[in-house]
Coordinates of C-alpha atoms in Angstrom, one line a residue:
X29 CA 16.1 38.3 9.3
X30 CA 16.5 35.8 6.5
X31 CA 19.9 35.1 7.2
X32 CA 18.1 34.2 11.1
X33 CA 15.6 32.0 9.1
X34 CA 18.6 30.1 6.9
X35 CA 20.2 29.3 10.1
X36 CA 17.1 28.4 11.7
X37 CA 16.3 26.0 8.8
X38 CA 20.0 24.5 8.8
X39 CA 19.4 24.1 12.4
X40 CA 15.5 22.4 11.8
X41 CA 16.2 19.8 9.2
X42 CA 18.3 17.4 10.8
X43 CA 15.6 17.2 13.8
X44 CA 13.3 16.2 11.1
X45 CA 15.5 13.7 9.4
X46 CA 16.0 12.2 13.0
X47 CA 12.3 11.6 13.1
X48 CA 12.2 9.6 10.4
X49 CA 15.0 7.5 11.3
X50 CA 17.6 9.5 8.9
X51 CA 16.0 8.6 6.0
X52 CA 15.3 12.1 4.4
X53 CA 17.2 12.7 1.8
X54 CA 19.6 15.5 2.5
X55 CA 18.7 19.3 1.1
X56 CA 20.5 22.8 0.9
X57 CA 18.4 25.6 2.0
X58 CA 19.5 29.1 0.1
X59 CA 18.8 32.6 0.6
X60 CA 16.6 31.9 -2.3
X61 CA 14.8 29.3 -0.9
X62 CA 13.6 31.2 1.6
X63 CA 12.6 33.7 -0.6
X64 CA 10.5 31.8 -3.3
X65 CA 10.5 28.4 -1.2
X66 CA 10.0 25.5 -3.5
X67 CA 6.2 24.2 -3.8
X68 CA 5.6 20.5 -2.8
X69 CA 3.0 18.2 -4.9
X70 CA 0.6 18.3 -2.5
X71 CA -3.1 20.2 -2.4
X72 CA -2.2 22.0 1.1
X73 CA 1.0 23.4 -0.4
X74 CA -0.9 25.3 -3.6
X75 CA -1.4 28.2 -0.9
X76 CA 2.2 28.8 0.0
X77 CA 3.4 32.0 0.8
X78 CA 7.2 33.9 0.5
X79 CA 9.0 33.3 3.8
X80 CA 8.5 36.4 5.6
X81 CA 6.6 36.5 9.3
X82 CA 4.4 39.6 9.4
X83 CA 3.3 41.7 12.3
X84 CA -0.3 41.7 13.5
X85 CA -1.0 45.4 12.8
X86 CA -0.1 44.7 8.7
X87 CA -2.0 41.3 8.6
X88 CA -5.0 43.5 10.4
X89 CA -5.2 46.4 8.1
X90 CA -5.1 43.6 4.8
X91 CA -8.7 42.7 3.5
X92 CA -7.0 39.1 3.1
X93 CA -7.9 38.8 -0.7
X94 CA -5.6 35.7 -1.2
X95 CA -6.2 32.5 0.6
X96 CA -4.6 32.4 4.3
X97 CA -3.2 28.9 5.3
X98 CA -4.2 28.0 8.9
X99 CA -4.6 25.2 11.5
X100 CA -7.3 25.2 14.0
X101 CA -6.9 22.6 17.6
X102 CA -9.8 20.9 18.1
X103 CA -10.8 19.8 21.7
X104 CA -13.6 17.8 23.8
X105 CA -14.4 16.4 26.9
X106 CA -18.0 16.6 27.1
X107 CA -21.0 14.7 25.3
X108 CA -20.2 12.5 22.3
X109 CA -17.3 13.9 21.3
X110 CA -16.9 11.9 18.2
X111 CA -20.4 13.5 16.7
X112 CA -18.6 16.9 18.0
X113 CA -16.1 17.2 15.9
X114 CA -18.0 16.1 13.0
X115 CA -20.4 18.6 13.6
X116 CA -17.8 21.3 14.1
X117 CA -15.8 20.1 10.5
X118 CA -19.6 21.3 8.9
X119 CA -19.4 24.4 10.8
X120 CA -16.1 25.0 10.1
X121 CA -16.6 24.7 6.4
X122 CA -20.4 26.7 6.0
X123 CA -18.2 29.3 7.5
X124 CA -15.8 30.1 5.2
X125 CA -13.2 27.7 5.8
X126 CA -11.7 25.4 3.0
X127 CA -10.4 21.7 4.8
X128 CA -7.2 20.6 3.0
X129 CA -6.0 18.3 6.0
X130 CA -7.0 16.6 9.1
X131 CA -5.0 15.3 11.9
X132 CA -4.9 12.1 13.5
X133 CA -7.6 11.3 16.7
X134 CA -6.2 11.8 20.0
X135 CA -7.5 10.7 23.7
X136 CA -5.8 12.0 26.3
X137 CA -5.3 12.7 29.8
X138 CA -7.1 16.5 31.3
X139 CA -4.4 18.9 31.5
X140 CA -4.5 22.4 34.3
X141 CA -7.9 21.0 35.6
X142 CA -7.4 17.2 36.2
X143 CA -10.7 16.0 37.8
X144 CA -12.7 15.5 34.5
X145 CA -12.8 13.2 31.6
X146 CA -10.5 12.8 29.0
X147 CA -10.2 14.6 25.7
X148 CA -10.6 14.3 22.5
X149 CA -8.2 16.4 20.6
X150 CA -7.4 17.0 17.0
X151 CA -6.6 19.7 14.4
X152 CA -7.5 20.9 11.1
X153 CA -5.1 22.7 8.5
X154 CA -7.5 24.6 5.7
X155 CA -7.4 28.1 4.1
X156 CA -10.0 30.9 4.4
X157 CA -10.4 34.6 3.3
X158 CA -11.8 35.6 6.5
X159 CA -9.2 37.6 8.6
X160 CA -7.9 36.9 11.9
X161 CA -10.8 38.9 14.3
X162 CA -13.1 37.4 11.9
X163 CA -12.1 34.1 12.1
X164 CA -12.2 34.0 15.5
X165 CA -15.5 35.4 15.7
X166 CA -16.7 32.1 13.7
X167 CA -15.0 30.1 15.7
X168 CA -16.4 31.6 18.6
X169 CA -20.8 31.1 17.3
X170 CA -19.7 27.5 16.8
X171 CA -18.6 26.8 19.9
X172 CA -22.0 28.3 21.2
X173 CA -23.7 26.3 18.1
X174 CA -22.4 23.6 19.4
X175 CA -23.2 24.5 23.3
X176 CA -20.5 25.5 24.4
X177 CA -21.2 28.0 27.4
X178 CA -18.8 30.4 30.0
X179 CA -17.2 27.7 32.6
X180 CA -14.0 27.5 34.9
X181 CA -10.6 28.0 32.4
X182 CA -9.7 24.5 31.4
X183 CA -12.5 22.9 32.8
X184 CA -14.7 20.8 31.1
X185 CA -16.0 21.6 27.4
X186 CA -18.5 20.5 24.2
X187 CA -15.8 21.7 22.3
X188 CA -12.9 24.4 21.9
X189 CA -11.8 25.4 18.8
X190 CA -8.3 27.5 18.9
X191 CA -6.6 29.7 16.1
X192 CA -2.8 28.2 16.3
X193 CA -1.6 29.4 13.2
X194 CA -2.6 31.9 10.6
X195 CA -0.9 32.0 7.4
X196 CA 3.2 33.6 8.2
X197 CA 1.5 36.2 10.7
X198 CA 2.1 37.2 14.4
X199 CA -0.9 38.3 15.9
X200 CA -0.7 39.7 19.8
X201 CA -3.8 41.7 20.6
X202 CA -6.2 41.4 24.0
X203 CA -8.4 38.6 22.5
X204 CA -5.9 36.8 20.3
X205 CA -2.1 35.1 20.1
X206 CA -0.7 33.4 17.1
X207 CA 0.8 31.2 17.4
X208 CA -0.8 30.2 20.3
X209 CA 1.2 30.8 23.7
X210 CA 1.0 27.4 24.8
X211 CA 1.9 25.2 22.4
X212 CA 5.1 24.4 23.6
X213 CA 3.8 23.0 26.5
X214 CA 0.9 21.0 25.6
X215 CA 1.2 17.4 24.0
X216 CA -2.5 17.1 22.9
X217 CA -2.0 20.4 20.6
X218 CA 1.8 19.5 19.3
X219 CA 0.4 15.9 18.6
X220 CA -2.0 17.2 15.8
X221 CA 0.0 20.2 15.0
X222 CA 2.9 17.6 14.0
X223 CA 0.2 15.5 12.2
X224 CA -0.2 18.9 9.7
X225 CA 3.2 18.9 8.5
X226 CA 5.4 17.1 5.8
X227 CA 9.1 16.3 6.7
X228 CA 10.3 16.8 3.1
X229 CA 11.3 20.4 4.2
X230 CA 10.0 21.9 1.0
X231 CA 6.7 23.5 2.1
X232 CA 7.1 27.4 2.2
X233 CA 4.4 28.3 4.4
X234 CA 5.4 25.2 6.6
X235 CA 9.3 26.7 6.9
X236 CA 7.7 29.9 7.6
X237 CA 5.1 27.8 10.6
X238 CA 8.7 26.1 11.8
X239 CA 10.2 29.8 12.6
X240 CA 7.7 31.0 14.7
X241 CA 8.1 28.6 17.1
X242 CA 10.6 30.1 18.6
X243 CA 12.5 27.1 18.4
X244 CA 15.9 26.2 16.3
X245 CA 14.5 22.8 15.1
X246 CA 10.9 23.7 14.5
X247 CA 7.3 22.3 15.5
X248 CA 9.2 19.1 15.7
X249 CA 11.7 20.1 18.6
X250 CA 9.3 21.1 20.1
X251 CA 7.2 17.8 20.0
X252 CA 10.0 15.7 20.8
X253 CA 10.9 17.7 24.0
X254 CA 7.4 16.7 25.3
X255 CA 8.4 13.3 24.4
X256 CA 7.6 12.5 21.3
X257 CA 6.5 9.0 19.3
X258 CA 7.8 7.6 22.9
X259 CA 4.5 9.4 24.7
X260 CA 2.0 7.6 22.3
X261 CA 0.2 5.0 23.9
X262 CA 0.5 5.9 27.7
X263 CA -2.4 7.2 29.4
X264 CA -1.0 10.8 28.4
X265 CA -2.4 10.8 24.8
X266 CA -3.0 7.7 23.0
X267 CA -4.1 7.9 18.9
X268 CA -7.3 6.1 18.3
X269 CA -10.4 5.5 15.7
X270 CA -13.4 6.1 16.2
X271 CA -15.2 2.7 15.0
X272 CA -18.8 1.5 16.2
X273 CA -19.7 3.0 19.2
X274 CA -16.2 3.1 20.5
X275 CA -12.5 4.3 19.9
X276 CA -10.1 1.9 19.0
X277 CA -6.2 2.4 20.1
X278 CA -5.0 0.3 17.1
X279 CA -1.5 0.3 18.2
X280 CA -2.3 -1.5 21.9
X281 CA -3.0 -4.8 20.2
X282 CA -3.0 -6.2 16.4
X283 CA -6.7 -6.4 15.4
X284 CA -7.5 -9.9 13.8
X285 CA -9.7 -9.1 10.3
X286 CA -11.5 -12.2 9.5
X287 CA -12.7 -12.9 5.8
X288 CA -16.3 -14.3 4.3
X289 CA -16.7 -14.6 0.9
X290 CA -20.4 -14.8 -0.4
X291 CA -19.0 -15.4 -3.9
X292 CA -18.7 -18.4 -6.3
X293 CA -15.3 -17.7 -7.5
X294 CA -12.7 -16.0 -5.3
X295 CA -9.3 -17.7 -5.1
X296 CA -9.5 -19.5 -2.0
X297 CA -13.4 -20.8 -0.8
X298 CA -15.6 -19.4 -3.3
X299 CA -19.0 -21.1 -3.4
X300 CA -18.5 -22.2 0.0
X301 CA -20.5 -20.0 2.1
X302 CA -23.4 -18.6 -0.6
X303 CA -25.9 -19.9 1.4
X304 CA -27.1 -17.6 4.4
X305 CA -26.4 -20.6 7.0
X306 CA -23.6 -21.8 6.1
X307 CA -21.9 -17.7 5.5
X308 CA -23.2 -17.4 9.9
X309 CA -21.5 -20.4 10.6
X310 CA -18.5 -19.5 9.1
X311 CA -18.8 -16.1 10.9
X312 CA -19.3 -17.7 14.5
X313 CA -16.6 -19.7 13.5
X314 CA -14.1 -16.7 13.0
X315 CA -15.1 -15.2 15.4
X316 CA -14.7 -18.3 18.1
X317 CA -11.2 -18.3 16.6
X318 CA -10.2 -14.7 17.8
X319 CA -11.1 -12.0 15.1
X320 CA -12.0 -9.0 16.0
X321 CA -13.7 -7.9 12.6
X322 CA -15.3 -9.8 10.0
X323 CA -14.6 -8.4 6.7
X324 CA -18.2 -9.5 4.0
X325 CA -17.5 -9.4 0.2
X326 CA -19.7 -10.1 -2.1
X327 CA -17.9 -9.6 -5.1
X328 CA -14.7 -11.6 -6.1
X329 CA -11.2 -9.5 -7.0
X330 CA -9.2 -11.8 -8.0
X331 CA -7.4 -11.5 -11.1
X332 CA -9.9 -11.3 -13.8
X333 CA -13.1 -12.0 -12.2
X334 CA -16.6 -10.7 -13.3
X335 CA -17.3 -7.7 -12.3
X336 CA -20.9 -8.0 -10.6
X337 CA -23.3 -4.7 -10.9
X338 CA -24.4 -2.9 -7.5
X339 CA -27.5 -4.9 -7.7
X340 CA -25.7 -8.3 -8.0
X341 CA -23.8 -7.7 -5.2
X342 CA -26.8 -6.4 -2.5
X343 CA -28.5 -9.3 -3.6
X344 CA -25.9 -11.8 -2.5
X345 CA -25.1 -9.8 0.5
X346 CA -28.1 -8.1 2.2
X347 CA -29.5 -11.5 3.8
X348 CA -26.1 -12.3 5.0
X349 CA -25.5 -8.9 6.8
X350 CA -29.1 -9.1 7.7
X351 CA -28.7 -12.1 9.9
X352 CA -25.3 -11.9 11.0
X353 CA -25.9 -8.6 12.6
X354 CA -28.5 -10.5 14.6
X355 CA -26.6 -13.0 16.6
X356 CA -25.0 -12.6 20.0
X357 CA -21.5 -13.6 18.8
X358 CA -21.4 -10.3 17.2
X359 CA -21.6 -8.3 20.2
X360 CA -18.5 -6.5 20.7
X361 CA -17.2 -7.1 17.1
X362 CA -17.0 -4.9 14.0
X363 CA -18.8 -5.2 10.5
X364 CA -16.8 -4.3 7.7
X365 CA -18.3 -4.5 4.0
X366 CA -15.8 -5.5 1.3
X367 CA -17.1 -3.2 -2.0
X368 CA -15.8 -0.3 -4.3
X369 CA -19.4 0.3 -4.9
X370 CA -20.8 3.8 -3.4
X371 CA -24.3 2.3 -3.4
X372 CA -23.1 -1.3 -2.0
X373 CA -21.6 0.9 1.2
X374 CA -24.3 2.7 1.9
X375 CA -26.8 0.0 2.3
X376 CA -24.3 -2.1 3.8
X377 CA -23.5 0.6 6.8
X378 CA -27.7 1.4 7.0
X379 CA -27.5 -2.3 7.9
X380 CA -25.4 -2.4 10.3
X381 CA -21.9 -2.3 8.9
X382 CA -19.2 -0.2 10.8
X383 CA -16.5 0.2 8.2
X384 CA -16.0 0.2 4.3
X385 CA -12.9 -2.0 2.6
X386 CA -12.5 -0.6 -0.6
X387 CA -9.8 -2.1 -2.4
X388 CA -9.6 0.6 -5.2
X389 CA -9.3 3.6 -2.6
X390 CA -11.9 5.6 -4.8
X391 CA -10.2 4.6 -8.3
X392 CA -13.2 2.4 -9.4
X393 CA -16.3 4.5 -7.8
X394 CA -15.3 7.7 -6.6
X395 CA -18.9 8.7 -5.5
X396 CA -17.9 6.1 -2.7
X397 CA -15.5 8.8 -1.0
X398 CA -18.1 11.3 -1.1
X399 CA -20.7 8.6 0.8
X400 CA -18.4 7.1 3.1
X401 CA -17.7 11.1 4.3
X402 CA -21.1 11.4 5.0
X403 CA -21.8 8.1 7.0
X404 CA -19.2 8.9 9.1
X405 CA -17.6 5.3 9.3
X406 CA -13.8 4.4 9.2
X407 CA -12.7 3.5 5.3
X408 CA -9.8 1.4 4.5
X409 CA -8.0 2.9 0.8
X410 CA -6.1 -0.2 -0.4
X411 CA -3.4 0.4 -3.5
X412 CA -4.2 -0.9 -6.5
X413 CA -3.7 0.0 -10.6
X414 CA -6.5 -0.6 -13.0
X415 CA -9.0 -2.9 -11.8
X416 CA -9.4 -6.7 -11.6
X417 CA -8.7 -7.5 -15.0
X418 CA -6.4 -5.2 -15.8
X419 CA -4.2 -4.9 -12.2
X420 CA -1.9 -7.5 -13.6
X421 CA -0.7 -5.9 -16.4
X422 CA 2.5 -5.4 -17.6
X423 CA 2.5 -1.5 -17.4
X424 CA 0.3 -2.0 -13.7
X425 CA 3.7 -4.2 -12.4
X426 CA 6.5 -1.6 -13.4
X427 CA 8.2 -0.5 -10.3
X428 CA 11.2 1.2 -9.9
X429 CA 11.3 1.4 -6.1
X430 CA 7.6 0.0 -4.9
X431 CA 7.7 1.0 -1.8
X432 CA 7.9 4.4 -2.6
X433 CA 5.6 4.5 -5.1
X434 CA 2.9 2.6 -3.8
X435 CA 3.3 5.3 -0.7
X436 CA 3.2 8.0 -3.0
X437 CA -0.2 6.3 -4.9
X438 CA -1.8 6.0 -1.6
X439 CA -0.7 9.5 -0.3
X440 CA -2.5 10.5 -3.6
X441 CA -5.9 8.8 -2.5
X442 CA -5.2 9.9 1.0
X443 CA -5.7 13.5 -0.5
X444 CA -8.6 12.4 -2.4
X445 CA -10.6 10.9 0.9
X446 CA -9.6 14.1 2.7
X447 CA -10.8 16.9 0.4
X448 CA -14.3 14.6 0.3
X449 CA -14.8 15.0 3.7
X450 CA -13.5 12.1 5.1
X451 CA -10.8 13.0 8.4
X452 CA -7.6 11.3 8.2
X453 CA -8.7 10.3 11.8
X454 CA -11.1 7.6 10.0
X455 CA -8.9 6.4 6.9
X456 CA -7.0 3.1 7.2
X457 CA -4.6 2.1 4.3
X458 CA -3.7 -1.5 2.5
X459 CA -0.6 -1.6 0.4
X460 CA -2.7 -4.1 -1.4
X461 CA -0.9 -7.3 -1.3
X462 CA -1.5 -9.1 -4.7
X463 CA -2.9 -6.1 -6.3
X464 CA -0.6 -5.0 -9.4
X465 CA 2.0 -6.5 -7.7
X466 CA 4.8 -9.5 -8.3
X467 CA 5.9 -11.7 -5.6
X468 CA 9.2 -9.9 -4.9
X469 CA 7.2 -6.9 -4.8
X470 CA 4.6 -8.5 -2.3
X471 CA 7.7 -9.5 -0.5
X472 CA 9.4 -5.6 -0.4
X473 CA 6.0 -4.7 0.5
X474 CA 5.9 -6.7 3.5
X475 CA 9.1 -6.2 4.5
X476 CA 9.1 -2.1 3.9
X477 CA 6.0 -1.2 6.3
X478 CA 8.1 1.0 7.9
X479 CA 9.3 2.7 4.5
X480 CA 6.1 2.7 3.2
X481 CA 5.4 5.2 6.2
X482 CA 8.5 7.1 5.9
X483 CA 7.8 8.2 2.3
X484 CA 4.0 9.2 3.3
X485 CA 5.8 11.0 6.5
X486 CA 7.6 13.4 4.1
X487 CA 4.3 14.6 2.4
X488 CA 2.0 14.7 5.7
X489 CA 3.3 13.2 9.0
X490 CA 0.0 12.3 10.1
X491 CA -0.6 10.0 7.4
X492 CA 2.4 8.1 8.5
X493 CA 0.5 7.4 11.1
X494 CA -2.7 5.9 10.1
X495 CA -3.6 2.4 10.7
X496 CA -2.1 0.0 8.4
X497 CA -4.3 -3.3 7.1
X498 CA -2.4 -6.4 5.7
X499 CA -3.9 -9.3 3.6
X500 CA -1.5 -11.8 2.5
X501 CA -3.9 -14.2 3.4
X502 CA -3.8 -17.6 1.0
X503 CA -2.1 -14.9 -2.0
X504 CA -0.5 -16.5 -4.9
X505 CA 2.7 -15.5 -4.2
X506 CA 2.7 -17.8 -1.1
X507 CA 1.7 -20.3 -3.4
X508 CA 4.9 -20.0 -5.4
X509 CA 7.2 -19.8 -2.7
X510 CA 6.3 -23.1 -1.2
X511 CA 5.0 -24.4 -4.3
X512 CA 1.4 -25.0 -2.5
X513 CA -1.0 -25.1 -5.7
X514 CA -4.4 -25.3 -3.0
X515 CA -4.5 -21.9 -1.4
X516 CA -6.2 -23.6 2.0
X517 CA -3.1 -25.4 2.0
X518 CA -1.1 -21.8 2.0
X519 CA -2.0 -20.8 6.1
X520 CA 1.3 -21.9 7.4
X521 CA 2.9 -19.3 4.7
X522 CA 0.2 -16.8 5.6
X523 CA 1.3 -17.0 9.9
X524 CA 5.0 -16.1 8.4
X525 CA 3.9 -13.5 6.5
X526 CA 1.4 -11.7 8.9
X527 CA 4.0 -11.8 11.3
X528 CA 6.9 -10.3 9.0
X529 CA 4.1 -7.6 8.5
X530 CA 2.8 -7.2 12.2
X531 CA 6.8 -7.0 13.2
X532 CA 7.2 -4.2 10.3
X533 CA 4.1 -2.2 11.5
X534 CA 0.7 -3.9 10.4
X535 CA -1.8 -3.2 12.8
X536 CA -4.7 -4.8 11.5
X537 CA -4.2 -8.4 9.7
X538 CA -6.7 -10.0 7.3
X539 CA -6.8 -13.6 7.2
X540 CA -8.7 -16.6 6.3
X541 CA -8.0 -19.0 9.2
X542 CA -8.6 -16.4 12.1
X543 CA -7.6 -19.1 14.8
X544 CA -4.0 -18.8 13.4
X545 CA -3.6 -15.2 12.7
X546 CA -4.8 -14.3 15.7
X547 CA -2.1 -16.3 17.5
X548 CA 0.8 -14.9 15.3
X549 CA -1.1 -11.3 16.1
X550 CA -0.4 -11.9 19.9
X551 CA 3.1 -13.1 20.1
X552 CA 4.0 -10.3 17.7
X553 CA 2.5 -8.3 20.4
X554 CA 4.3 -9.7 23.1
X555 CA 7.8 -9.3 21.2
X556 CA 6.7 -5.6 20.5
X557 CA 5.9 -5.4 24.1
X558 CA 8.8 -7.1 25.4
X559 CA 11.0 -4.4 23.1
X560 CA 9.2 -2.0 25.2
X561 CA 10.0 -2.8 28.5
X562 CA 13.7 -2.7 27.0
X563 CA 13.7 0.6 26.0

């Protein structure tokens, strides 16, 4: 049998490698390996278990004293699906279930019974003590919790919560299959069952989820048979996050993020819009010019500013974000509040903000994770070492490669926002462009999106996927480049440089002079289009 599993393995790893465009690095698999597989760095893989599948009848007679690794498919049609699955995460968790990872969001198209509304579908990946039977008996009251009543088989639901996998076991009994029997032929569970898993090959409980498959390459043969990346986006399944009162499918179009400074001293226009009228023009004003969001800060981060108190900053920005939430350009458009403060987010979203921007991803206030998990609102981690007066450093610019390590910094606060209770269906992530960072590093940054993705892919493939925010907007480093001392002098640099990051994967761009970022945004979506219809 483990000889089976090495070939298996041999056979798996290069299916992976394709998926990330052959830039794994390459790995031996031994008899040993298999045996005592080696433990990645990440919280999920702490659980890991010796490479050996087990029938149901042993896994049922076990009082499951150790923690079992699972993933749970998450599925509905009916209601507000959004508030569903939130609701079913709590459930989930009062019942004996530890979240270690969420999947991406997923929309798609009704499968079996076609004449109902689309899905929502996603997946969890946790441990829990409870066995199989038992689990599945939780599962069962929440979906009644939730409302979930007898109807037609794959008709319409509140919500449908599956086993797929439980720890290295088969299970076949009358009420229960693991791994499910239909995985292999349904997108909207594959989708989030990719999501769950690293590429790096060194998970042991992951090799052991890859075998039972029943497929020489694995989970992500599997996926790719259905189609793969090449299915996202079509009216089949589509990723998307939920933002407002609506989901957002951040890859159909480059969302325009436009910036308003309350403050006296950031880089580029501090003291200019202090004054509550002259903050809404500036808003109508972005907003006239295209952006989609409009990004409030209230405390400067440039290098070495003050650092305000909580109270400071609510002060300068409750009677902006009081007014501007009260005029009809804003219909349609988001609110996001620009603070590493916990208490600054809170009685920004109570106001009427839709997301958090927190440029220290947790670092400088990590009650903020904790509060942005429980308002249920999108948060954007952005990388950054130290704080404002200490980020440019000479310790806080050392880089060997910075791509991979600013990947591996934000896959660290990634894990951080997860096991708060935040899905990974709500984080977005900022390499932090002029954070801790040199111009060549800005520049690697830019030009390494797609890197920067590959290295989070090998530690949790779903994070690869999140949405990715740029600012380059007016930075320094444009300033040295074309030796433009004025930073409102700098948007000509910032169009090249949002479109080097929208071509390399940015999917939301954060500019001061929204006019011109949003037309860089849309013919960097035409050229991405365009290489569409090509392939």
């Amino acid at each position: 049998m483990l000889l089976h599993a090495k070939e298996s393995l041999k056979k798996m790893y290069p299916v992976a490698k394709t998926y990330f465009g052959g830039l794994l690095p390459s790995h031996s698999f031994s008899v040993s390996d298999l045996v005592n597989p080696p433990r990645s760095s990440n919280i999920g893989s702490r659980y890991a278990i010796p490479f050996k599948v087990r029938s149901f009848t042993q896994c049922s007679l076990e009082r499951c004293s150790a923690d079992q690794e699972i993933v749970i498919a998450m599925g509905s049609n009916v209601g507000d699906r959004v508030s569903t699955f939130d609701r079913a995460l709590q459930l989930m968790k009062s019942s004996g279930l530890t979240i270690t990872r969420h999947a991406n969001l997923y929309e798609t198209a009704p499968a079996y019974v076609t004449d109902q509304s689309r899905f929502l579908n996603s997946a969890i990946r946790g441990t829990t003590r409870l066995r199989p039977h038992e689990l599945l008996k939780k599962l069962k009251e929440i979906e009644k919790d939730i409302g979930r009543t007898s109807g037609i088989r794959y008709g319409p639901r509140p919500i449908d919560l599956d086993i797929l996998l439980y720890g290295n076991s088969k299970i076949n009994s009358e009420t229960l299959i693991v791994p499910h029997e239909r995985i292999h032929e349904r997108p909207f569970v594959l989708a989030p069952l990719v999501d769950l898993l690293g590429a790096s090959g060194e998970d042991g409980i992951e090799t052991s989820w890859h075998s039972l498959s029943k497929c020489s390459g694995g989970f992500f043969e599997l996926w790719n048979k259905l189609g793969g990346e090449s299915i996202i986006g079509t009216e089949t399944i589509k990723r998307v996050l939920p933002v407002g009162n609506r989901l957002v499918d951040w890859c159909e179009r480059t969302l325009v993020m436009g910036v308003l400074n309350l403050t006296p001293d950031s880089f580029s226009d501090g003291g200019k819009f202090q004054q509550v009228e002259a903050a809404i023009s500036q808003a109508k004003l972005l907003i006239s010019e295209g952006a989609d969001i409009i990004d409030i800060g209230a405390q400067s981060t440039r290098p070495f500013a003050k650092r305000l108190s909580p109270n400071e900053e609510l002060e300068r920005l409750v009677p902006v974000l009081d007014e501007i939430t009260k005029i009809p350009e804003m219909e349609g458009k988001l609110l996001s509040t620009d603070t590493f403060y916990a208490e600054v987010a809170s009685e920004a979203v109570k106001r009427g903000a839709h997301m958090i921007n927190d440029v220290s991803g947790g670092l400088l206030d990590p009650k903020i994770l904790k509060v942005a998990a429980e308002l249920r609102v999108p948060y954007v981690a952005m990388h950054m070492r130290g704080d404002p007066s200490t980020m440019q450093s000479e310790q806080n610019l050392h880089y060997d490669d910075v791509c991979k390590e600013v990947a591996s910094e934000l896959y660290a606060q990634v894990r951080e926002a997860e096991l708060s209770g935040i899905p990974l269906w709500r984080i977005v992530l900022d390499p932090g462009i002029g954070f801790s960072k040199k111009s060549k590093h800005n520049l690697e940054v830019i030009m390494g999106l797609e890197s920067i993705r590959r290295e989070m892919g090998k530690m949790s493939i779903g994070a690869s996927h999140v949405p990715i925010l740029l600012g380059p907007s007016r930075k320094g480093f444009l300033g040295e480049i074309c030796n433009r001392a004025n930073p409102v002098e700098r948007d000509a640099a910032t169009v090249a440089a949002v479109t080097a990051g929208i071509l390399n994967g940015a999917n939301i761009v954060r500019v001061h002079n929204a006019g011109y970022g949003a037309d860089a945004a849309k013919v960097c979506d035409a050229l991405h289009k365009g290489r569409r219809l090509e392939d």
